[in-house]
Amino acid sequence: MVPLGWVGGVVGLVLAAAISLYANALIAMLHEYGGTRHIRYRDLAGYIYGKKAYSITWTLQYINLFMINTGYIILAGSALKAAYTVFRDDGVLKLPYCIAIAGIVCAMFAICIPHLSALGVWLGVSTVFTFVYIVIALVLSIKDGMNSPARDYAVPEHGVTKIFTTIGASASLVFAYNTGMLPEIQATIKQPVVKNMMKSLWFQFTIGLVPMYMVTFAGYWAYGNKTETYLLNSVNGPAWVKALANITAFLQSVIALHIFASPMYEYLDTRFGISGEAMKAKNLSFRVGVRGGYLAFNTFIAALLPFLGDFESLTGAISTFPLTFILANHMYYKAKKNKLSISQKGGLWANIVFFSLMSIAATVAAIRLIAVDSKTYSLFADI
């Protein structure tokens, strides 16, 4: 909202939701293409294009998930630091230290939860954490907004910088709505798979967006263009309430990261033949070494460049645009071209070209934002 303002932000959020629903629906409708259930994104691409596309898609998906995981570690570290500063704002516990702690906790959770289906009760706990964060962030933002003087909603950037931040913000918008792992999610849905997935998508992109919109709009209304990237750094309220919200944000980030890291864990387990009893010495030591090493690298990158907004933009640019928009439109064209009208084919190709150009522009903008912030804050910044 800050780099786009009220009009651009609201229109952008609604438009990004609409095109994300459309692109995900295209992928969902291909789940049983050719009479086979495609339970991984790369499997679907490999079936339609061949083995080379399988590898390219997996690379894009890996980049997407790696960047998302890095973003979650930054978010968890930011929440941990915010919880600390509620009680002691002495500058002793810096953000890189908090990110390191977050990485260790994420690694411990990944070692203890061998696979996605083992999350079980943690999914319910995750829902509670999310609900607590939403309620506290919303209530405190509204309270601050009602008691604050007039806010400035003007877009803070000008000239060339404004163009780059606007493009970067567009990548953040599409990142907010997409996972890059829809076939993996669809694989868990009961028959009829396509019909039930479409119901889920419509629910998610209508009712499911209401809490996000409420927090986003209330936060921007309350603080204007001074809103922090991590909203809880802007709010005022009782110490225990702010601490509770930050702790739930921290714990929720740990659980959410595990969900988005699961495709990589599943690939590594399959690649190295890990199966059977989860607590068997071989399997446990594998998770400690491989998952721990993977998350250690994630954590290092998060601490090195702890710019959450910039990472959202870069992830949207280099992976969300290609995976969710370019590839989805082209796969649907390739699979259904004999059944499509000329206008439908033209629409799909227009989307492919447009999102390809957007991906290139957003990548340049995101790299520029990270370079500028790196000069401003230095590496391993305490922000």
mmCIF file of C-alpha atoms in Angstrom:
data_model
loop_
_atom_site.group_PDB
_atom_site.id
_atom_site.type_symbol
_atom_site.label_atom_id
_atom_site.label_comp_id
_atom_site.label_asym_id
_atom_site.label_seq_id
_atom_site.Cartn_x
_atom_site.Cartn_y
_atom_site.Cartn_z
ATOM 1 C CA MET A 1 0.000 0.000 0.000
ATOM 2 C CA VAL A 2 2.804 2.465 0.835
ATOM 3 C CA PRO A 3 4.421 2.554 -2.653
ATOM 4 C CA LEU A 4 1.029 2.478 -4.421
ATOM 5 C CA GLY A 5 -1.249 4.670 -2.286
ATOM 6 C CA TRP A 6 -4.961 4.177 -1.686
ATOM 7 C CA VAL A 7 -6.145 3.944 -5.291
ATOM 8 C CA GLY A 8 -3.212 1.964 -6.652
ATOM 9 C CA GLY A 9 -3.074 -0.294 -3.610
ATOM 10 C CA VAL A 10 -6.764 -1.173 -3.512
ATOM 11 C CA VAL A 11 -7.043 -1.644 -7.280
ATOM 12 C CA GLY A 12 -3.788 -3.609 -7.310
ATOM 13 C CA LEU A 13 -4.871 -5.951 -4.523
ATOM 14 C CA VAL A 14 -8.235 -6.669 -6.144
ATOM 15 C CA LEU A 15 -6.771 -7.063 -9.637
ATOM 16 C CA ALA A 16 -3.944 -9.308 -8.409
ATOM 17 C CA ALA A 17 -6.511 -11.481 -6.631
ATOM 18 C CA ALA A 18 -8.591 -11.802 -9.807
ATOM 19 C CA ILE A 19 -5.692 -12.774 -12.063
ATOM 20 C CA SER A 20 -4.312 -15.131 -9.397
ATOM 21 C CA LEU A 21 -7.680 -16.889 -9.159
ATOM 22 C CA TYR A 22 -7.743 -17.201 -12.953
ATOM 23 C CA ALA A 23 -4.190 -18.558 -13.216
ATOM 24 C CA ASN A 24 -4.648 -21.054 -10.372
ATOM 25 C CA ALA A 25 -7.938 -22.211 -11.895
ATOM 26 C CA LEU A 26 -6.098 -23.007 -15.141
ATOM 27 C CA ILE A 27 -3.636 -25.196 -13.243
ATOM 28 C CA ALA A 28 -6.402 -26.833 -11.206
ATOM 29 C CA MET A 29 -8.313 -27.809 -14.361
ATOM 30 C CA LEU A 30 -5.221 -29.655 -15.660
ATOM 31 C CA HIS A 31 -4.858 -31.849 -12.565
ATOM 32 C CA GLU A 32 -6.250 -34.941 -14.293
ATOM 33 C CA TYR A 33 -5.065 -34.063 -17.798
ATOM 34 C CA GLY A 34 -4.479 -37.149 -19.920
ATOM 35 C CA GLY A 35 -6.303 -39.361 -17.420
ATOM 36 C CA THR A 36 -3.501 -39.129 -14.851
ATOM 37 C CA ARG A 37 -3.442 -37.268 -11.545
ATOM 38 C CA HIS A 38 -0.470 -34.888 -11.503
ATOM 39 C CA ILE A 39 0.387 -34.451 -7.830
ATOM 40 C CA ARG A 40 3.424 -32.208 -8.352
ATOM 41 C CA TYR A 41 3.798 -29.060 -10.408
ATOM 42 C CA ARG A 42 6.885 -30.440 -12.108
ATOM 43 C CA ASP A 43 5.067 -33.696 -12.933
ATOM 44 C CA LEU A 44 2.354 -31.748 -14.764
ATOM 45 C CA ALA A 45 4.901 -29.693 -16.700
ATOM 46 C CA GLY A 46 6.914 -32.814 -17.536
ATOM 47 C CA TYR A 47 3.801 -34.604 -18.803
ATOM 48 C CA ILE A 48 2.842 -31.710 -21.082
ATOM 49 C CA TYR A 49 6.286 -30.626 -22.335
ATOM 50 C CA GLY A 50 8.738 -33.424 -21.598
ATOM 51 C CA LYS A 51 11.652 -34.183 -19.284
ATOM 52 C CA LYS A 52 13.499 -30.904 -19.842
ATOM 53 C CA ALA A 53 10.473 -28.873 -18.769
ATOM 54 C CA TYR A 54 10.228 -31.066 -15.659
ATOM 55 C CA SER A 55 13.707 -29.932 -14.596
ATOM 56 C CA ILE A 56 13.115 -26.267 -15.454
ATOM 57 C CA THR A 57 9.816 -26.210 -13.557
ATOM 58 C CA TRP A 58 11.378 -27.853 -10.518
ATOM 59 C CA THR A 59 14.166 -25.257 -10.583
ATOM 60 C CA LEU A 60 11.644 -22.411 -10.695
ATOM 61 C CA GLN A 61 9.602 -24.029 -7.952
ATOM 62 C CA TYR A 62 12.692 -24.554 -5.825
ATOM 63 C CA ILE A 63 13.667 -20.880 -6.204
ATOM 64 C CA ASN A 64 10.125 -19.862 -5.302
ATOM 65 C CA LEU A 65 10.014 -22.043 -2.190
ATOM 66 C CA PHE A 66 13.559 -21.088 -1.140
ATOM 67 C CA MET A 67 12.690 -17.400 -1.341
ATOM 68 C CA ILE A 68 9.429 -17.937 0.551
ATOM 69 C CA ASN A 69 11.304 -19.857 3.260
ATOM 70 C CA THR A 70 13.883 -17.064 3.513
ATOM 71 C CA GLY A 71 11.075 -14.537 3.833
ATOM 72 C CA TYR A 72 9.458 -16.535 6.629
ATOM 73 C CA ILE A 73 12.741 -16.656 8.554
ATOM 74 C CA ILE A 74 13.078 -12.871 8.186
ATOM 75 C CA LEU A 75 9.471 -12.497 9.365
ATOM 76 C CA ALA A 76 10.046 -14.805 12.338
ATOM 77 C CA GLY A 77 13.214 -12.900 13.270
ATOM 78 C CA SER A 78 11.410 -9.556 12.991
ATOM 79 C CA ALA A 79 8.595 -10.838 15.220
ATOM 80 C CA LEU A 80 11.075 -12.132 17.803
ATOM 81 C CA LYS A 81 12.944 -8.825 17.893
ATOM 82 C CA ALA A 82 9.654 -6.892 18.173
ATOM 83 C CA ALA A 83 8.596 -9.092 21.108
ATOM 84 C CA TYR A 84 11.923 -8.392 22.835
ATOM 85 C CA THR A 85 11.789 -4.618 22.298
ATOM 86 C CA VAL A 86 8.320 -4.467 23.860
ATOM 87 C CA PHE A 87 10.024 -5.056 27.211
ATOM 88 C CA ARG A 88 13.659 -4.041 26.617
ATOM 89 C CA ASP A 89 14.444 -1.605 23.824
ATOM 90 C CA ASP A 90 18.177 -1.568 24.600
ATOM 91 C CA GLY A 91 19.500 -2.665 21.194
ATOM 92 C CA VAL A 92 21.234 -5.736 22.629
ATOM 93 C CA LEU A 93 19.193 -8.351 20.748
ATOM 94 C CA LYS A 94 19.742 -7.327 17.119
ATOM 95 C CA LEU A 95 17.791 -8.577 14.108
ATOM 96 C CA PRO A 96 20.551 -10.896 12.767
ATOM 97 C CA TYR A 97 20.641 -12.643 16.171
ATOM 98 C CA CYS A 98 16.853 -13.003 16.120
ATOM 99 C CA ILE A 99 16.999 -14.422 12.605
ATOM 100 C CA ALA A 100 19.617 -16.947 13.745
ATOM 101 C CA ILE A 101 17.383 -18.011 16.648
ATOM 102 C CA ALA A 102 14.416 -18.286 14.262
ATOM 103 C CA GLY A 103 16.474 -20.479 11.926
ATOM 104 C CA ILE A 104 17.427 -22.819 14.771
ATOM 105 C CA VAL A 105 13.795 -23.166 15.881
ATOM 106 C CA CYS A 106 12.682 -23.820 12.286
ATOM 107 C CA ALA A 107 15.357 -26.506 11.946
ATOM 108 C CA MET A 108 14.284 -28.185 15.188
ATOM 109 C CA PHE A 109 10.667 -28.194 14.006
ATOM 110 C CA ALA A 110 11.681 -29.621 10.601
ATOM 111 C CA ILE A 111 13.628 -32.419 12.290
ATOM 112 C CA CYS A 112 10.740 -33.319 14.602
ATOM 113 C CA ILE A 113 8.044 -33.272 11.871
ATOM 114 C CA PRO A 114 9.198 -35.842 9.292
ATOM 115 C CA HIS A 115 6.608 -35.111 6.578
ATOM 116 C CA LEU A 116 3.707 -32.792 5.767
ATOM 117 C CA SER A 117 0.952 -35.174 6.863
ATOM 118 C CA ALA A 118 2.591 -35.400 10.298
ATOM 119 C CA LEU A 119 1.710 -31.766 11.023
ATOM 120 C CA GLY A 120 -1.690 -32.935 12.299
ATOM 121 C CA VAL A 121 -2.681 -30.812 15.275
ATOM 122 C CA TRP A 122 -0.145 -28.154 14.343
ATOM 123 C CA LEU A 123 -2.417 -27.020 11.507
ATOM 124 C CA GLY A 124 -5.110 -26.246 14.074
ATOM 125 C CA VAL A 125 -2.560 -24.454 16.255
ATOM 126 C CA SER A 126 -1.460 -22.478 13.197
ATOM 127 C CA THR A 127 -5.040 -21.345 12.615
ATOM 128 C CA VAL A 128 -5.293 -20.121 16.211
ATOM 129 C CA PHE A 129 -2.013 -18.203 15.908
ATOM 130 C CA THR A 130 -3.202 -16.566 12.696
ATOM 131 C CA PHE A 131 -6.536 -15.592 14.260
ATOM 132 C CA VAL A 132 -4.828 -14.052 17.311
ATOM 133 C CA TYR A 133 -2.469 -12.018 15.110
ATOM 134 C CA ILE A 134 -5.317 -10.768 12.893
ATOM 135 C CA VAL A 135 -7.508 -9.689 15.823
ATOM 136 C CA ILE A 136 -4.714 -7.905 17.718
ATOM 137 C CA ALA A 137 -3.253 -6.192 14.632
ATOM 138 C CA LEU A 138 -6.703 -5.070 13.516
ATOM 139 C CA VAL A 139 -7.894 -3.784 16.904
ATOM 140 C CA LEU A 140 -4.665 -1.930 17.743
ATOM 141 C CA SER A 141 -4.457 -0.386 14.259
ATOM 142 C CA ILE A 142 -8.039 0.892 14.452
ATOM 143 C CA LYS A 143 -7.437 2.256 17.965
ATOM 144 C CA ASP A 144 -4.304 4.089 16.826
ATOM 145 C CA GLY A 145 -6.060 5.417 13.738
ATOM 146 C CA MET A 146 -8.934 6.847 15.758
ATOM 147 C CA ASN A 147 -6.552 8.602 18.156
ATOM 148 C CA SER A 148 -3.956 9.834 15.660
ATOM 149 C CA PRO A 149 -3.759 13.181 13.807
ATOM 150 C CA ALA A 150 -4.174 13.335 10.035
ATOM 151 C CA ARG A 151 -1.910 10.883 8.209
ATOM 152 C CA ASP A 152 0.006 11.376 4.969
ATOM 153 C CA TYR A 153 -1.052 8.884 2.283
ATOM 154 C CA ALA A 154 1.041 10.375 -0.514
ATOM 155 C CA VAL A 155 3.357 7.967 -2.329
ATOM 156 C CA PRO A 156 6.769 8.782 -0.794
ATOM 157 C CA GLU A 157 8.899 8.184 -3.896
ATOM 158 C CA HIS A 158 9.331 10.342 -6.998
ATOM 159 C CA GLY A 159 10.681 10.084 -10.546
ATOM 160 C CA VAL A 160 12.545 6.955 -11.593
ATOM 161 C CA THR A 161 12.542 5.587 -8.046
ATOM 162 C CA LYS A 162 8.735 5.746 -7.982
ATOM 163 C CA ILE A 163 8.555 3.717 -11.200
ATOM 164 C CA PHE A 164 10.831 1.012 -9.794
ATOM 165 C CA THR A 165 8.995 0.821 -6.460
ATOM 166 C CA THR A 166 5.636 0.604 -8.248
ATOM 167 C CA ILE A 167 6.867 -2.296 -10.390
ATOM 168 C CA GLY A 168 8.365 -3.958 -7.323
ATOM 169 C CA ALA A 169 5.071 -3.555 -5.494
ATOM 170 C CA SER A 170 3.240 -5.337 -8.329
ATOM 171 C CA ALA A 171 5.496 -8.355 -7.788
ATOM 172 C CA SER A 172 4.743 -8.245 -4.051
ATOM 173 C CA LEU A 173 1.022 -8.264 -4.856
ATOM 174 C CA VAL A 174 1.169 -11.479 -6.877
ATOM 175 C CA PHE A 175 3.517 -13.048 -4.324
ATOM 176 C CA ALA A 176 0.932 -12.441 -1.593
ATOM 177 C CA TYR A 177 -1.671 -14.625 -3.324
ATOM 178 C CA ASN A 178 0.296 -17.534 -4.758
ATOM 179 C CA THR A 179 2.205 -20.558 -3.473
ATOM 180 C CA GLY A 180 3.757 -22.112 -6.564
ATOM 181 C CA MET A 181 2.631 -25.529 -5.281
ATOM 182 C CA LEU A 182 -1.058 -25.770 -6.177
ATOM 183 C CA PRO A 183 -0.857 -29.328 -7.651
ATOM 184 C CA GLU A 184 0.793 -30.504 -4.421
ATOM 185 C CA ILE A 185 -2.102 -29.011 -2.445
ATOM 186 C CA GLN A 186 -4.661 -30.386 -4.893
ATOM 187 C CA ALA A 187 -3.211 -33.875 -4.424
ATOM 188 C CA THR A 188 -4.637 -33.886 -0.880
ATOM 189 C CA ILE A 189 -8.213 -33.124 -1.979
ATOM 190 C CA LYS A 190 -10.863 -35.828 -2.236
ATOM 191 C CA GLN A 191 -12.777 -36.654 -5.419
ATOM 192 C CA PRO A 192 -14.062 -34.976 -7.499
ATOM 193 C CA VAL A 193 -10.662 -33.299 -7.345
ATOM 194 C CA VAL A 194 -11.089 -30.527 -9.905
ATOM 195 C CA LYS A 195 -14.562 -29.534 -8.731
ATOM 196 C CA ASN A 196 -13.537 -29.439 -5.072
ATOM 197 C CA MET A 197 -10.348 -27.521 -5.872
ATOM 198 C CA MET A 198 -12.339 -24.906 -7.751
ATOM 199 C CA LYS A 199 -14.655 -24.524 -4.733
ATOM 200 C CA SER A 200 -11.594 -24.081 -2.516
ATOM 201 C CA LEU A 201 -10.101 -21.472 -4.835
ATOM 202 C CA TRP A 202 -13.309 -19.467 -5.011
ATOM 203 C CA PHE A 203 -13.601 -19.567 -1.218
ATOM 204 C CA GLN A 204 -9.973 -18.560 -0.723
ATOM 205 C CA PHE A 205 -10.124 -15.669 -3.191
ATOM 206 C CA THR A 206 -13.377 -14.279 -1.773
ATOM 207 C CA ILE A 207 -14.117 -15.011 1.901
ATOM 208 C CA GLY A 208 -10.538 -16.048 2.598
ATOM 209 C CA LEU A 209 -9.176 -12.649 1.548
ATOM 210 C CA VAL A 210 -11.370 -10.630 3.910
ATOM 211 C CA PRO A 211 -9.053 -10.930 6.968
ATOM 212 C CA MET A 212 -6.007 -9.954 4.898
ATOM 213 C CA TYR A 213 -7.802 -6.941 3.435
ATOM 214 C CA MET A 214 -9.032 -5.882 6.870
ATOM 215 C CA VAL A 215 -5.539 -5.872 8.379
ATOM 216 C CA THR A 216 -3.915 -4.306 5.306
ATOM 217 C CA PHE A 217 -6.399 -1.468 4.910
ATOM 218 C CA ALA A 218 -6.704 -0.788 8.650
ATOM 219 C CA GLY A 219 -2.918 -0.646 9.011
ATOM 220 C CA TYR A 220 -2.461 1.735 6.089
ATOM 221 C CA TRP A 221 -5.402 3.885 7.232
ATOM 222 C CA ALA A 222 -3.924 4.162 10.730
ATOM 223 C CA TYR A 223 -0.312 4.978 9.844
ATOM 224 C CA GLY A 224 -0.304 6.176 6.224
ATOM 225 C CA ASN A 225 2.985 6.125 4.358
ATOM 226 C CA LYS A 226 4.846 5.711 7.667
ATOM 227 C CA THR A 227 3.518 2.149 8.022
ATOM 228 C CA GLU A 228 6.306 -0.306 8.801
ATOM 229 C CA THR A 229 6.875 -3.351 6.578
ATOM 230 C CA TYR A 230 6.171 -5.451 9.674
ATOM 231 C CA LEU A 231 2.892 -3.928 10.881
ATOM 232 C CA LEU A 232 3.337 -4.749 14.574
ATOM 233 C CA ASN A 233 6.318 -2.372 14.650
ATOM 234 C CA SER A 234 3.828 0.460 14.066
ATOM 235 C CA VAL A 235 1.090 -0.384 16.575
ATOM 236 C CA ASN A 236 0.707 0.949 20.120
ATOM 237 C CA GLY A 237 -0.992 -0.857 22.979
ATOM 238 C CA PRO A 238 -0.494 -2.864 26.191
ATOM 239 C CA ALA A 239 2.886 -4.561 26.333
ATOM 240 C CA TRP A 240 1.462 -8.021 26.933
ATOM 241 C CA VAL A 241 -0.919 -7.706 23.967
ATOM 242 C CA LYS A 242 1.855 -6.634 21.587
ATOM 243 C CA ALA A 243 4.123 -9.387 22.920
ATOM 244 C CA LEU A 244 1.388 -11.982 22.399
ATOM 245 C CA ALA A 245 0.820 -10.859 18.810
ATOM 246 C CA ASN A 246 4.559 -10.986 18.053
ATOM 247 C CA ILE A 247 4.989 -14.413 19.617
ATOM 248 C CA THR A 248 2.069 -15.813 17.615
ATOM 249 C CA ALA A 249 3.577 -14.289 14.450
ATOM 250 C CA PHE A 250 6.905 -15.942 15.277
ATOM 251 C CA LEU A 251 5.400 -19.383 15.917
ATOM 252 C CA GLN A 252 3.074 -19.175 12.916
ATOM 253 C CA SER A 253 6.071 -18.373 10.694
ATOM 254 C CA VAL A 254 7.827 -21.529 11.918
ATOM 255 C CA ILE A 255 4.838 -23.718 11.026
ATOM 256 C CA ALA A 256 4.174 -21.977 7.698
ATOM 257 C CA LEU A 257 7.812 -22.333 6.661
ATOM 258 C CA HIS A 258 7.597 -26.086 7.212
ATOM 259 C CA ILE A 259 4.627 -26.294 4.831
ATOM 260 C CA PHE A 260 6.454 -24.442 2.067
ATOM 261 C CA ALA A 261 9.692 -26.343 2.657
ATOM 262 C CA SER A 262 7.929 -29.725 2.486
ATOM 263 C CA PRO A 263 8.283 -30.196 -1.311
ATOM 264 C CA MET A 264 12.053 -29.807 -0.933
ATOM 265 C CA TYR A 265 12.114 -32.182 2.037
ATOM 266 C CA GLU A 266 10.026 -34.725 0.108
ATOM 267 C CA TYR A 267 12.348 -34.472 -2.897
ATOM 268 C CA LEU A 268 15.467 -34.962 -0.782
ATOM 269 C CA ASP A 269 13.940 -37.894 1.119
ATOM 270 C CA THR A 270 12.985 -39.582 -2.168
ATOM 271 C CA ARG A 271 16.303 -38.786 -3.813
ATOM 272 C CA PHE A 272 18.308 -40.411 -1.013
ATOM 273 C CA GLY A 273 15.909 -43.282 -0.350
ATOM 274 C CA ILE A 274 14.745 -42.179 3.092
ATOM 275 C CA SER A 275 11.669 -44.163 4.137
ATOM 276 C CA GLY A 276 10.269 -46.186 7.019
ATOM 277 C CA GLU A 277 10.285 -45.320 10.707
ATOM 278 C CA ALA A 278 10.784 -41.577 11.192
ATOM 279 C CA MET A 279 12.807 -41.977 14.398
ATOM 280 C CA LYS A 280 15.171 -44.590 12.978
ATOM 281 C CA ALA A 281 18.776 -43.446 13.519
ATOM 282 C CA LYS A 282 19.513 -43.184 9.789
ATOM 283 C CA ASN A 283 16.399 -41.158 9.040
ATOM 284 C CA LEU A 284 16.798 -38.890 12.048
ATOM 285 C CA SER A 285 20.453 -38.178 11.301
ATOM 286 C CA PHE A 286 19.534 -37.456 7.666
ATOM 287 C CA ARG A 287 16.964 -34.868 8.724
ATOM 288 C CA VAL A 288 19.419 -33.285 11.138
ATOM 289 C CA GLY A 289 22.140 -33.003 8.518
ATOM 290 C CA VAL A 290 20.222 -32.256 5.320
ATOM 291 C CA ARG A 291 17.255 -30.252 6.577
ATOM 292 C CA GLY A 292 19.451 -28.526 9.134
ATOM 293 C CA GLY A 293 21.957 -27.614 6.428
ATOM 294 C CA TYR A 294 19.252 -26.387 4.061
ATOM 295 C CA LEU A 295 17.720 -24.140 6.711
ATOM 296 C CA ALA A 296 21.150 -22.949 7.841
ATOM 297 C CA PHE A 297 21.750 -21.605 4.336
ATOM 298 C CA ASN A 298 18.241 -20.068 4.308
ATOM 299 C CA THR A 299 19.001 -18.410 7.628
ATOM 300 C CA PHE A 300 22.355 -17.056 6.447
ATOM 301 C CA ILE A 301 20.732 -15.388 3.419
ATOM 302 C CA ALA A 302 17.933 -14.017 5.621
ATOM 303 C CA ALA A 303 20.420 -12.464 8.050
ATOM 304 C CA LEU A 304 22.648 -11.188 5.230
ATOM 305 C CA LEU A 305 19.798 -9.342 3.451
ATOM 306 C CA PRO A 306 16.970 -8.941 5.976
ATOM 307 C CA PHE A 307 14.744 -6.791 3.762
ATOM 308 C CA LEU A 308 11.360 -8.515 3.906
ATOM 309 C CA GLY A 309 9.543 -6.262 1.425
ATOM 310 C CA ASP A 310 12.375 -6.553 -1.095
ATOM 311 C CA PHE A 311 12.376 -10.346 -0.824
ATOM 312 C CA GLU A 312 8.641 -10.395 -1.499
ATOM 313 C CA SER A 313 9.209 -8.353 -4.653
ATOM 314 C CA LEU A 314 12.111 -10.501 -5.847
ATOM 315 C CA THR A 315 10.220 -13.742 -5.197
ATOM 316 C CA GLY A 316 7.207 -12.495 -7.113
ATOM 317 C CA ALA A 317 9.404 -11.394 -9.999
ATOM 318 C CA ILE A 318 11.680 -14.388 -10.564
ATOM 319 C CA SER A 319 9.389 -17.229 -9.586
ATOM 320 C CA THR A 320 5.725 -16.312 -9.000
ATOM 321 C CA PHE A 321 5.280 -14.578 -12.361
ATOM 322 C CA PRO A 322 6.895 -17.442 -14.362
ATOM 323 C CA LEU A 323 5.377 -20.306 -12.350
ATOM 324 C CA THR A 324 1.871 -19.087 -11.706
ATOM 325 C CA PHE A 325 1.151 -16.862 -14.690
ATOM 326 C CA ILE A 326 3.438 -17.537 -17.665
ATOM 327 C CA LEU A 327 3.647 -21.319 -17.268
ATOM 328 C CA ALA A 328 -0.004 -21.747 -16.264
ATOM 329 C CA ASN A 329 -1.291 -19.912 -19.340
ATOM 330 C CA HIS A 330 1.058 -21.718 -21.706
ATOM 331 C CA MET A 331 0.391 -25.170 -20.216
ATOM 332 C CA TYR A 332 -3.336 -24.628 -20.573
ATOM 333 C CA TYR A 333 -2.841 -23.455 -24.163
ATOM 334 C CA LYS A 334 -0.659 -26.477 -24.951
ATOM 335 C CA ALA A 335 -3.088 -28.951 -23.362
ATOM 336 C CA LYS A 336 -6.344 -27.481 -24.700
ATOM 337 C CA LYS A 337 -5.348 -25.737 -27.944
ATOM 338 C CA ASN A 338 -7.504 -28.021 -30.101
ATOM 339 C CA LYS A 339 -10.570 -27.079 -28.059
ATOM 340 C CA LEU A 340 -9.946 -23.325 -27.775
ATOM 341 C CA SER A 341 -11.409 -20.583 -29.944
ATOM 342 C CA ILE A 342 -9.171 -18.037 -31.678
ATOM 343 C CA SER A 343 -10.090 -15.387 -29.107
ATOM 344 C CA GLN A 344 -9.266 -17.738 -26.226
ATOM 345 C CA LYS A 345 -5.887 -18.560 -27.745
ATOM 346 C CA GLY A 346 -5.215 -14.868 -28.271
ATOM 347 C CA GLY A 347 -6.089 -14.120 -24.656
ATOM 348 C CA LEU A 348 -3.748 -16.796 -23.352
ATOM 349 C CA TRP A 349 -0.871 -15.556 -25.526
ATOM 350 C CA ALA A 350 -1.521 -11.965 -24.481
ATOM 351 C CA ASN A 351 -1.192 -13.087 -20.853
ATOM 352 C CA ILE A 352 2.026 -14.972 -21.612
ATOM 353 C CA VAL A 353 3.657 -11.962 -23.271
ATOM 354 C CA PHE A 354 2.427 -9.451 -20.683
ATOM 355 C CA PHE A 355 3.540 -11.463 -17.660
ATOM 356 C CA SER A 356 6.897 -12.251 -19.285
ATOM 357 C CA LEU A 357 7.556 -8.526 -19.646
ATOM 358 C CA MET A 358 6.338 -7.921 -16.085
ATOM 359 C CA SER A 359 8.644 -10.642 -14.759
ATOM 360 C CA ILE A 360 11.679 -9.044 -16.410
ATOM 361 C CA ALA A 361 10.782 -5.531 -15.259
ATOM 362 C CA ALA A 362 9.951 -6.648 -11.718
ATOM 363 C CA THR A 363 13.223 -8.594 -11.416
ATOM 364 C CA VAL A 364 15.227 -5.500 -12.341
ATOM 365 C CA ALA A 365 13.182 -3.384 -9.912
ATOM 366 C CA ALA A 366 13.548 -5.858 -7.041
ATOM 367 C CA ILE A 367 17.321 -6.223 -7.493
ATOM 368 C CA ARG A 368 17.610 -2.438 -7.544
ATOM 369 C CA LEU A 369 15.594 -2.170 -4.316
ATOM 370 C CA ILE A 370 17.824 -4.732 -2.578
ATOM 371 C CA ALA A 371 20.976 -2.950 -3.834
ATOM 372 C CA VAL A 372 19.705 0.423 -2.577
ATOM 373 C CA ASP A 373 18.707 -0.990 0.816
ATOM 374 C CA SER A 374 22.037 -2.820 1.115
ATOM 375 C CA LYS A 375 23.852 0.505 0.657
ATOM 376 C CA THR A 376 21.537 2.235 3.115
ATOM 377 C CA TYR A 377 21.582 -0.385 5.870
ATOM 378 C CA SER A 378 24.683 -2.499 5.090
ATOM 379 C CA LEU A 379 24.765 -6.294 5.168
ATOM 380 C CA PHE A 380 23.500 -8.064 8.315
ATOM 381 C CA ALA A 381 21.514 -4.904 9.032
ATOM 382 C CA ASP A 382 19.649 -4.380 12.292
ATOM 383 C CA ILE A 383 16.420 -2.851 11.012
#
